[in-house]
Amino acid sequence: MNHAIGIDIGGTYIKFGIFERNGACIFQDVLKMQQFPKAEMFVKTISAILKKQIAECNIKESIKGIGIGAPNGNFFTGSIVDAPNLPWKNHVALAHMMEQELQLPVALTNDANAAAIGEMLYGGAKEMKNFIVLTLGTGLGSGIVSDGKILYGNTGFAGELGHVIVVPDGRPCGCGRKGCLEKYVSATGIVNTALELIAQNKIPSKLSDISANLLDARMIHEAALQEDALALKAFEITGHYLGFAIANAVAITSPQAVFLLGGLALSGKLLFEPTILSLEKNILNIFAGTVEVLPSELPPDRAALLGAAALVWMNGNGRK
Amino acid sequence: MNHAIGIDIGGTYIKFGIFERNGACIFQDVLKMQQFPKAEMFVKTISAILKKQIAECNIKESIKGIGIGAPNGNFFTGSIVDAPNLPWKNHVALAHMMEQELQLPVALTNDANAAAIGEMLYGGAKEMKNFIVLTLGTGLGSGIVSDGKILYGNTGFAGELGHVIVVPDGRPCGCGRKGCLEKYVSATGIVNTALELIAQNKIPSKLSDISANLLDARMIHEAALQEDALALKAFEITGHYLGFAIANAVAITSPQAVFLLGGLALSGKLLFEPTILSLEKNILNIFAGTVEVLPSELPPDRAALLGAAALVWMNGNGRK
């Protein structure tokens, strides 16, 4: 039996594990990013843990490689580049560093691309060759699969749907521009929308009692479940922008499905209904009825981790 | 030596020709679409002409196939589907009909995809694997090449950049929606923009002397060359929307270059300068400096025709 190591690097946690080809997990653990102000320290630590685990399980011969999903990870270079939410700045040649330390082939891509690969191998996209995965967390990540392969474009950074501008001169974004999709469709985006609605003072809501610093997406979700009109309106607006952005992405890439993943996607029909309504309203006629909006079928807590491991079963590490 | 037949179907003219693999033309002719209210009549006529030509040139053995570019042409089905500017309505299985008549393999795709293939084989994209071709005519067509292949998506209709919505609730479009890119960036789009500027009556212009029914893109181009302020403003606005739409398309597909083709693209720096300015303003930082906006290097009068012929040298006809 063959095995793959997966590593999912996030701003707060680093999840990692060893998987069989069918996705079965034989080992999984987690580290806190704050332990590793430098990438070198992380590489030493995780390599030691993995070496020990590989020896204990007696699977040295069957480990075929390592797959890493990371924010701003570039498949073509194996590097993480200027990731705003990581302590590791500039270019970090993580794939190369891990290869040196563990003497195994390493492939690295961004976390949303990893999730898309996971969806294709182990989730709802098993029979699909053209689909999009959107990860709705603090920001909005996207992985686009076109003709069975991740769409990387010329730079390796293609698939940045979170930074498509949906509102010209809209909300300021961390990228320095205004009106990016992720400022409207993400955990922080819906909070911003709710705060704007509260400020307008037109819809009474118990969310008005919560201070801006404390309000989070989960509270809006819970209020919406109790039919709080302002919370429902916040989901409606979020779905409006998401459906609009999906319609434009469909005109460009024509996917069979768009999978939603991450905290906000767990709000279920509160998000899906207004999204699908907006998609149907905004989609070009030749694409009407050709694309579904679906929840991811991966376990929410390890979609990107499974996808990272699955990188090992794809062809090559992509480095030019 | 091998030869390919190319056919470029447009609302007014049908261009066709026989080409060597290097793009050299050994025969070219044109028919008027109004002669052919039905596709069957067209197939009979063009087949007779081509059979005669093939016999005269004594190249029956060397003809490898036929490539067709057509509005709303679908590579996967070989059909033209509901093309608004053609007299042939509903589904026209043109590839199949031509195959029956000429006993040659036929591949069919939309005209902008054909232009993109032409650019890749014979134009400015020879060394490129990721680029976009935009055809700026009465409407706006686009062909997207990703990793060396036309991006068709699940339906075969991917790459409809002309129908990305750039102005929510903007100008009504023939597709039934509002604010599509082609209502702003096309020969008709820039006329509309100029008419809006004339109606605002803020910028004096000799274009104000021309009736709305007569004003065309060429007049705006000529006025701009003479530094007419309103005409220059119309190009600036056109470039603004084009650069904005390119920036969003770059975030999704990350091309190395965007080639502009068609009447409006011949306006040169009048269009390119404001487009590049807007692209630089609107592009996500990780893509800054990674994409060029370039004029097509194909002969303007037969870019799509060359591309249609080039379809023969690509793999297969795409039909599922």
XYZ file of C-alpha atoms in Angstrom:
640
model
C 0.000 0.000 0.000
C 1.182 3.532 -0.823
C 1.004 6.525 1.498
C 1.100 10.311 1.143
C 1.895 13.001 3.664
C -0.381 16.047 3.669
C 0.357 19.389 5.325
C -2.210 22.194 5.556
C -0.631 25.464 6.596
C -2.885 28.139 8.054
C -2.391 31.383 9.929
C -3.249 29.783 13.279
C -2.829 26.017 12.908
C -0.729 23.663 10.846
C -2.519 20.369 10.294
C -0.653 17.379 8.954
C -1.187 13.704 8.491
C -0.380 10.491 6.658
C -3.005 9.115 4.291
C -3.636 6.052 2.220
C -4.467 6.608 -1.431
C -8.197 6.177 -0.758
C -8.038 9.090 1.701
C -8.013 6.961 4.859
C -5.991 8.661 7.586
C -3.422 6.609 9.497
C -1.961 9.519 11.463
C -2.974 13.133 12.052
C -1.678 15.915 14.256
C -1.690 19.665 14.566
C 0.845 22.348 15.466
C 0.343 26.003 16.375
C 1.822 28.484 13.934
C 2.890 30.809 16.766
C 5.586 28.268 17.725
C 7.333 28.955 14.419
C 8.298 32.567 13.793
C 10.675 31.215 11.146
C 9.958 28.593 8.507
C 13.270 26.812 9.220
C 12.090 25.997 12.746
C 8.855 24.598 11.368
C 10.682 22.405 8.852
C 12.958 20.934 11.542
C 10.080 20.253 13.947
C 7.616 18.699 11.514
C 10.340 16.643 9.843
C 11.345 15.150 13.182
C 7.740 14.268 14.001
C 7.168 12.731 10.561
C 10.406 10.724 10.608
C 9.461 9.269 13.972
C 5.944 8.462 12.813
C 7.132 6.863 9.578
C 9.554 4.677 11.526
C 6.903 3.672 14.085
C 4.410 2.722 11.375
C 7.169 1.038 9.376
C 6.044 2.714 6.124
C 9.274 4.289 4.892
C 9.123 2.383 1.606
C 5.491 3.186 0.916
C 5.582 6.985 1.420
C 5.408 8.431 -2.101
C 5.710 12.086 -1.276
C 4.489 15.168 0.529
C 1.758 17.572 -0.516
C 1.489 21.014 1.040
C -1.388 23.485 0.870
C -0.554 26.996 2.011
C -1.932 30.522 1.619
C -0.217 32.192 -1.364
C 1.479 28.877 -2.143
C 2.748 28.701 -5.718
C 2.715 25.340 -7.485
C 5.256 26.430 -10.102
C 7.902 27.559 -7.613
C 7.098 25.483 -4.509
C 7.264 28.724 -2.530
C 4.952 30.690 -0.276
C 4.966 34.310 -1.428
C 4.087 37.284 0.803
C 1.299 35.495 2.659
C -0.398 38.251 4.689
C -1.610 35.906 7.453
C 1.621 33.973 8.044
C 4.628 35.058 10.124
C 6.922 33.913 7.282
C 7.529 36.905 5.046
C 8.703 37.313 1.448
C 9.492 34.131 -0.493
C 9.715 30.910 1.513
C 10.979 27.990 -0.594
C 9.137 25.532 1.605
C 8.898 22.649 -0.900
C 12.649 22.731 -1.460
C 13.383 22.951 2.285
C 11.149 19.961 3.055
C 12.687 17.936 0.228
C 16.154 18.566 1.640
C 15.108 17.544 5.116
C 13.017 14.463 4.331
C 14.441 13.307 0.981
C 10.945 12.926 -0.434
C 9.316 14.649 -3.441
C 7.267 17.648 -2.324
C 4.464 19.437 -4.205
C 3.060 22.708 -2.885
C 0.014 24.711 -3.943
C -2.327 27.221 -2.406
C -4.839 25.996 0.151
C -7.911 26.527 -2.040
C -6.315 24.605 -4.910
C -5.541 21.816 -2.445
C -9.186 21.782 -1.377
C -10.231 21.546 -5.050
C -7.936 18.563 -5.581
C -9.392 16.983 -2.428
C -12.931 17.539 -3.747
C -11.952 15.908 -7.043
C -10.353 12.817 -5.498
C -12.432 12.299 -2.365
C -15.437 14.663 -2.411
C -18.366 15.708 -4.554
C -16.366 16.370 -7.733
C -15.243 12.767 -8.329
C -16.926 12.567 -11.742
C -16.260 16.182 -12.737
C -13.598 17.736 -14.963
C -14.714 21.380 -14.687
C -15.627 22.857 -11.327
C -14.731 25.565 -8.823
C -14.164 25.275 -5.078
C -14.683 28.397 -2.980
C -13.342 28.410 0.578
C -15.267 30.906 2.680
C -13.208 31.623 5.768
C -11.730 34.871 7.052
C -11.160 35.574 3.344
C -12.348 33.871 0.161
C -10.069 31.424 -1.640
C -10.788 29.630 -4.884
C -9.481 26.648 -6.781
C -10.586 26.238 -10.403
C -10.403 22.871 -12.121
C -10.529 23.043 -15.906
C -10.494 19.896 -18.026
C -9.444 17.846 -15.002
C -6.528 20.030 -13.967
C -6.037 22.964 -11.610
C -6.049 26.184 -13.619
C -2.697 27.789 -12.732
C -2.316 30.286 -15.581
C 1.014 31.804 -16.428
C 2.058 32.714 -12.894
C 0.708 29.775 -10.871
C -1.561 32.257 -9.054
C -4.697 31.921 -11.222
C -7.995 31.371 -9.417
C -8.049 34.430 -7.148
C -11.805 34.868 -7.212
C -11.671 36.484 -3.777
C -9.998 39.445 -5.437
C -12.356 39.929 -8.335
C -13.784 43.427 -7.888
C -17.562 43.183 -7.502
C -18.257 46.697 -6.223
C -16.283 49.428 -7.999
C -14.990 51.795 -5.290
C -16.455 49.450 -2.683
C -15.040 48.348 0.671
C -11.264 48.791 1.082
C -9.445 45.447 0.815
C -6.159 44.324 2.375
C -4.783 44.014 -1.153
C -4.843 47.804 -1.481
C -7.804 47.971 -3.852
C -11.526 48.402 -3.246
C -14.618 46.225 -3.633
C -13.017 42.758 -3.778
C -15.428 39.820 -3.475
C -13.867 38.603 -0.220
C -14.758 41.881 1.497
C -18.416 40.902 0.970
C -18.419 37.100 0.929
C -16.455 35.705 3.876
C -16.834 35.552 7.645
C -15.486 39.100 7.932
C -17.524 40.232 4.924
C -20.879 39.244 6.380
C -19.982 40.882 9.690
C -19.189 44.075 7.785
C -22.519 43.821 5.966
C -24.395 43.322 9.246
C -22.620 46.307 10.812
C -23.590 48.474 7.836
C -27.221 47.376 8.201
C -27.104 48.124 11.953
C -25.664 51.577 11.209
C -28.526 52.259 8.791
C -30.849 51.628 11.732
C -33.754 50.578 9.503
C -34.194 46.951 10.592
C -34.592 46.189 14.308
C -32.292 43.367 15.400
C -30.874 41.856 18.525
C -27.500 42.036 16.803
C -27.654 45.792 17.502
C -26.963 44.948 21.151
C -23.592 43.387 20.338
C -20.530 45.611 20.041
C -18.832 45.774 16.653
C -15.669 44.215 18.118
C -17.553 41.156 19.340
C -19.933 40.512 16.440
C -18.927 37.456 14.427
C -20.348 35.376 11.584
C -21.562 32.662 13.933
C -23.744 35.172 15.844
C -25.275 36.341 12.556
C -25.889 32.712 11.604
C -27.611 32.015 14.935
C -29.718 35.163 14.741
C -30.764 34.240 11.191
C -31.843 30.798 12.390
C -34.147 32.646 14.794
C -35.503 34.691 11.881
C -33.791 37.912 12.901
C -34.659 40.170 9.942
C -31.334 41.985 9.868
C -29.330 38.756 10.006
C -31.444 37.318 7.185
C -30.853 40.493 5.173
C -27.091 40.145 5.758
C -27.187 36.610 4.311
C -29.325 37.824 1.404
C -26.774 40.529 0.545
C -23.881 38.067 0.912
C -25.645 35.606 -1.396
C -26.386 38.391 -3.860
C -22.693 39.216 -4.283
C -21.645 35.570 -4.307
C -24.204 34.639 -6.985
C -23.205 37.658 -9.068
C -19.500 36.756 -8.875
C -20.214 33.108 -9.686
C -22.257 34.181 -12.752
C -19.296 36.188 -14.054
C -16.876 33.342 -13.316
C -19.187 30.940 -15.171
C -19.080 33.179 -18.269
C -15.287 32.810 -18.201
C -14.737 29.185 -17.125
C -18.113 27.370 -17.527
C -17.851 24.923 -14.596
C -20.303 22.094 -13.963
C -20.494 22.941 -10.270
C -19.314 25.411 -7.663
C -18.577 23.867 -4.261
C -18.734 26.009 -1.151
C -16.478 25.120 1.762
C -15.528 26.675 5.091
C -17.320 28.297 8.029
C -19.786 30.433 6.125
C -20.741 27.541 3.821
C -21.900 25.630 6.885
C -24.774 28.129 7.173
C -26.488 25.938 4.602
C -29.622 27.274 2.934
C -29.234 30.641 4.685
C -26.358 31.208 2.251
C -27.193 28.819 -0.593
C -30.721 30.081 -1.280
C -29.884 33.753 -1.907
C -26.706 32.701 -3.755
C -28.575 30.448 -6.170
C -31.293 33.086 -6.636
C -28.676 35.687 -7.533
C -26.812 33.261 -9.800
C -30.020 32.467 -11.700
C -30.743 36.183 -12.068
C -27.248 37.069 -13.265
C -26.195 34.062 -15.362
C -25.887 34.355 -19.156
C -28.704 32.454 -20.895
C -26.455 29.871 -22.622
C -25.208 28.767 -19.186
C -28.627 28.657 -17.500
C -29.142 25.299 -15.819
C -25.583 24.126 -16.560
C -24.027 24.826 -13.156
C -24.896 23.714 -9.629
C -23.945 25.379 -6.363
C -23.199 22.587 -3.896
C -21.810 22.113 -0.411
C -18.375 20.509 -0.310
C -18.503 16.793 0.485
C -15.177 16.821 2.297
C -14.979 16.796 6.094
C -14.917 20.552 6.879
C -12.036 20.300 9.331
C -9.655 18.622 6.926
C -10.678 19.408 3.346
C -7.449 21.266 2.556
C -5.385 18.644 4.403
C -6.865 15.793 2.352
C -6.318 17.856 -0.781
C -2.723 18.560 0.180
C -2.057 14.832 0.565
C -3.863 14.202 -2.729
C -1.313 16.434 -4.509
C 1.046 13.470 -4.219
C -1.224 11.408 -6.470
C -1.380 14.100 -9.163
C 1.344 14.261 -11.786
C 4.602 15.956 -10.825
C 5.297 18.864 -8.534
C 4.785 21.541 -11.189
C 8.093 23.278 -10.643
C 9.464 24.684 -13.887
C 2.552 19.019 -48.197
C -0.632 19.029 -46.091
C -3.508 21.459 -46.432
C -6.401 22.642 -44.284
C -9.670 24.306 -45.216
C -10.763 27.219 -43.050
C -14.242 28.737 -42.923
C -15.053 31.917 -40.976
C -18.780 32.441 -40.634
C -20.031 35.945 -39.851
C -23.359 37.713 -39.895
C -22.584 39.467 -43.185
C -19.790 37.537 -44.900
C -18.545 33.969 -44.984
C -14.821 33.849 -45.677
C -13.158 30.588 -46.613
C -9.857 29.387 -47.937
C -7.283 26.642 -48.287
C -4.089 26.969 -46.290
C -0.752 25.270 -45.945
C 0.334 24.293 -42.451
C 2.563 27.384 -42.172
C -0.496 29.581 -42.775
C 0.242 30.335 -46.423
C -2.976 30.765 -48.374
C -3.380 28.962 -51.683
C -7.019 29.907 -52.240
C -9.441 32.337 -50.624
C -12.957 33.480 -51.394
C -15.965 35.073 -49.756
C -19.732 34.561 -49.865
C -22.542 36.782 -48.635
C -24.595 35.348 -45.791
C -27.827 36.808 -47.245
C -27.618 34.237 -50.067
C -28.195 31.468 -47.518
C -31.360 31.763 -45.445
C -30.888 28.075 -44.667
C -27.677 26.328 -43.608
C -28.359 23.430 -46.014
C -28.086 25.807 -48.985
C -24.778 27.112 -47.660
C -23.375 23.609 -47.206
C -24.274 22.622 -50.801
C -22.822 25.812 -52.283
C -19.532 25.929 -50.385
C -18.982 22.193 -50.808
C -19.342 22.520 -54.590
C -16.860 25.406 -54.674
C -14.366 23.560 -52.467
C -14.619 20.289 -54.432
C -13.916 22.163 -57.657
C -10.998 24.032 -56.107
C -9.497 20.867 -54.599
C -9.709 19.150 -57.987
C -8.166 22.104 -59.819
C -5.266 22.339 -57.374
C -4.945 18.554 -57.371
C -4.681 18.422 -53.564
C -7.363 15.879 -52.676
C -4.878 13.614 -50.896
C -3.251 16.403 -48.921
C -6.396 18.027 -47.452
C -6.417 16.951 -43.796
C -9.678 18.509 -42.712
C -11.914 21.521 -42.302
C -11.953 24.030 -39.457
C -14.920 26.317 -38.928
C -15.180 29.411 -36.739
C -18.709 30.665 -36.152
C -20.568 32.862 -33.667
C -21.984 30.665 -30.868
C -20.129 27.699 -32.374
C -19.690 24.855 -29.906
C -16.555 22.722 -30.132
C -18.075 19.844 -28.179
C -21.154 19.455 -30.394
C -19.959 20.857 -33.735
C -23.146 22.935 -33.787
C -24.011 26.613 -33.979
C -26.505 27.389 -31.224
C -28.960 30.303 -31.298
C -26.553 32.744 -32.926
C -28.323 36.108 -32.716
C -26.607 37.566 -35.810
C -27.078 34.618 -38.178
C -30.203 33.722 -40.182
C -29.787 30.074 -39.085
C -31.831 29.598 -35.939
C -31.769 27.044 -33.116
C -29.183 24.241 -33.360
C -27.368 23.878 -36.682
C -25.217 20.734 -36.784
C -22.881 22.339 -39.295
C -19.793 20.187 -38.628
C -21.793 17.021 -39.189
C -23.434 18.401 -42.350
C -20.079 19.415 -43.829
C -18.563 16.037 -42.980
C -21.390 14.271 -44.794
C -21.001 16.463 -47.855
C -17.211 16.524 -48.171
C -16.144 13.306 -46.426
C -13.493 15.170 -44.471
C -13.070 15.568 -40.688
C -14.572 18.859 -39.511
C -13.854 20.774 -36.278
C -15.999 23.764 -35.324
C -15.557 26.356 -32.585
C -16.639 29.910 -31.930
C -14.999 32.684 -33.918
C -13.083 34.179 -30.997
C -11.660 30.768 -30.067
C -10.622 30.353 -33.702
C -8.860 33.720 -33.552
C -7.045 32.593 -30.379
C -5.846 29.421 -32.099
C -4.699 31.542 -35.057
C -2.793 33.848 -32.695
C -1.122 30.813 -31.094
C -0.067 29.175 -34.362
C 0.614 32.175 -36.595
C 0.486 35.374 -34.520
C 1.914 36.975 -31.401
C 1.178 34.078 -29.045
C 3.505 31.550 -30.681
C 5.580 31.055 -27.521
C 2.686 31.398 -25.093
C 0.621 28.805 -23.231
C -1.667 31.186 -21.320
C -3.253 34.147 -23.064
C -6.576 35.715 -24.012
C -7.737 37.055 -27.368
C -10.477 39.682 -27.365
C -12.241 40.428 -30.647
C -13.698 43.920 -30.562
C -16.295 44.153 -33.321
C -20.012 44.852 -33.149
C -19.832 42.812 -29.951
C -16.938 41.502 -27.856
C -15.799 37.897 -28.267
C -13.070 36.147 -26.303
C -10.947 33.065 -26.614
C -8.980 31.952 -23.556
C -5.967 29.668 -23.896
C -4.961 27.929 -20.680
C -1.923 25.655 -20.517
C -1.779 25.591 -24.336
C -5.415 24.651 -24.898
C -8.627 26.577 -25.509
C -10.562 26.784 -22.248
C -13.946 25.232 -23.102
C -15.286 24.436 -19.642
C -18.088 21.985 -19.121
C -20.391 23.287 -21.855
C -17.925 24.259 -24.594
C -19.095 27.875 -24.201
C -16.461 29.102 -21.705
C -14.707 32.364 -22.524
C -17.694 34.700 -22.824
C -15.908 37.756 -21.492
C -18.222 39.983 -23.524
C -20.992 38.969 -21.151
C -19.231 39.523 -17.887
C -21.283 42.169 -16.086
C -19.086 45.217 -15.447
C -21.804 47.726 -14.531
C -24.527 46.321 -12.269
C -27.856 47.563 -13.680
C -25.961 49.144 -16.566
C -26.850 49.304 -20.265
C -29.422 46.734 -21.439
C -27.770 43.934 -23.421
C -29.175 41.742 -26.184
C -28.689 38.759 -23.856
C -31.510 40.074 -21.666
C -29.322 41.262 -18.800
C -27.743 44.624 -18.021
C -24.209 46.024 -17.911
C -22.357 43.396 -19.999
C -18.814 44.327 -21.031
C -19.660 44.277 -24.745
C -22.203 47.075 -24.255
C -19.239 49.291 -23.272
C -16.265 47.827 -25.139
C -17.130 47.266 -28.815
C -17.862 49.387 -31.854
C -21.450 49.825 -30.694
C -20.342 50.318 -27.081
C -18.098 53.291 -27.820
C -20.830 54.875 -29.958
C -23.212 54.503 -27.026
C -20.637 56.085 -24.718
C -20.122 59.008 -27.107
C -23.888 59.533 -27.395
C -24.179 59.606 -23.597
C -21.400 62.200 -23.435
C -23.105 64.279 -26.143
C -26.388 64.084 -24.209
C -24.620 65.360 -21.079
C -23.672 68.409 -23.145
C -20.589 69.163 -21.040
C -17.839 68.683 -23.608
C -18.087 70.578 -26.903
C -17.493 68.263 -29.880
C -18.004 68.180 -33.596
C -19.529 64.723 -33.043
C -22.566 66.604 -31.678
C -23.329 67.599 -35.281
C -23.771 63.969 -36.365
C -27.129 62.284 -35.871
C -27.253 59.321 -33.523
C -28.228 57.022 -36.380
C -25.147 57.948 -38.391
C -22.490 58.090 -35.669
C -20.101 55.137 -35.842
C -16.881 54.033 -34.170
C -14.750 55.145 -37.114
C -16.017 58.733 -36.783
C -15.142 58.723 -33.083
C -11.712 57.357 -33.945
C -11.137 60.101 -36.519
C -12.359 62.828 -34.192
C -10.043 61.528 -31.458
C -7.099 61.664 -33.858
C -7.935 65.360 -34.232
C -7.930 65.720 -30.442
C -11.687 66.117 -30.146
C -12.118 66.147 -26.346
C -15.374 64.208 -26.326
C -14.022 61.512 -28.636
C -10.921 61.185 -26.443
C -13.145 60.917 -23.378
C -15.161 58.155 -25.102
C -11.938 56.171 -25.660
C -10.867 56.824 -22.074
C -14.148 55.444 -20.740
C -13.949 52.445 -23.092
C -10.394 51.729 -21.936
C -11.448 52.113 -18.319
C -14.043 49.341 -18.605
C -11.783 47.135 -20.707
C -8.866 47.431 -18.268
C -11.190 46.743 -15.340
C -12.609 43.619 -17.005
C -9.135 42.400 -17.963
C -7.959 42.841 -14.349
C -10.811 40.638 -13.114
C -10.161 38.049 -15.842
C -6.472 38.022 -14.866
C -7.404 37.232 -11.244
C -9.249 34.182 -12.554
C -7.032 32.916 -15.411
C -3.622 34.664 -15.039
C -2.686 35.011 -18.731
C 0.704 36.170 -19.968
C -0.894 38.500 -22.508
C -4.226 39.806 -23.730
C -4.403 40.363 -27.485
C -6.867 42.862 -28.915
C -8.265 42.236 -32.370
C -10.951 43.745 -34.583
C -12.027 47.222 -35.682
C -11.785 48.997 -32.350
C -8.352 47.484 -31.645
C -7.070 49.225 -34.779
C -7.499 52.531 -32.936
C -4.102 51.751 -31.441
C -2.916 53.860 -28.540
C -6.243 55.703 -28.374
C -7.608 52.459 -26.928
C -4.473 50.777 -25.559
C -3.282 53.658 -23.364
C -6.432 54.062 -21.244
C -6.865 50.275 -21.168
C -3.378 49.662 -19.787
C -3.787 52.543 -17.311
C -7.027 51.027 -16.021
C -5.530 47.536 -15.920
C -2.589 48.771 -13.850
C -4.964 50.550 -11.487
C -7.267 47.561 -11.060
C -4.926 44.552 -11.147
C -4.245 42.526 -7.997
C -0.698 43.129 -6.729
C 0.540 39.541 -7.246
C -0.272 39.889 -10.974
C 1.252 43.353 -11.423
C 3.682 43.322 -14.333
C 2.818 39.741 -15.324
C 0.427 40.509 -18.192
C 0.775 42.532 -21.386
C -1.988 44.069 -23.499
C -0.923 43.676 -27.125
C -2.330 44.155 -30.607
C -3.029 40.930 -32.467
C -0.282 40.029 -34.934
C -2.699 38.357 -37.343
C -3.875 40.093 -40.514
C -7.041 41.860 -39.278
C -9.150 40.748 -42.229
C -8.508 37.052 -41.773
C -7.524 36.353 -38.174
C -10.550 34.148 -37.515
C -10.191 32.474 -40.922
C -6.555 31.533 -40.257
C -7.583 30.304 -36.816
C -10.423 28.240 -38.274
C -7.985 26.529 -40.649
C -5.556 26.046 -37.760
C -8.213 24.007 -35.919
C -7.312 21.198 -38.308
C -3.787 21.054 -36.856
C -5.033 20.837 -33.263
C -5.944 17.454 -31.811
C -9.348 16.038 -32.664
C -12.649 17.747 -33.255
C -13.701 17.818 -29.602
C -17.048 16.157 -30.104
C -17.967 13.962 -27.159
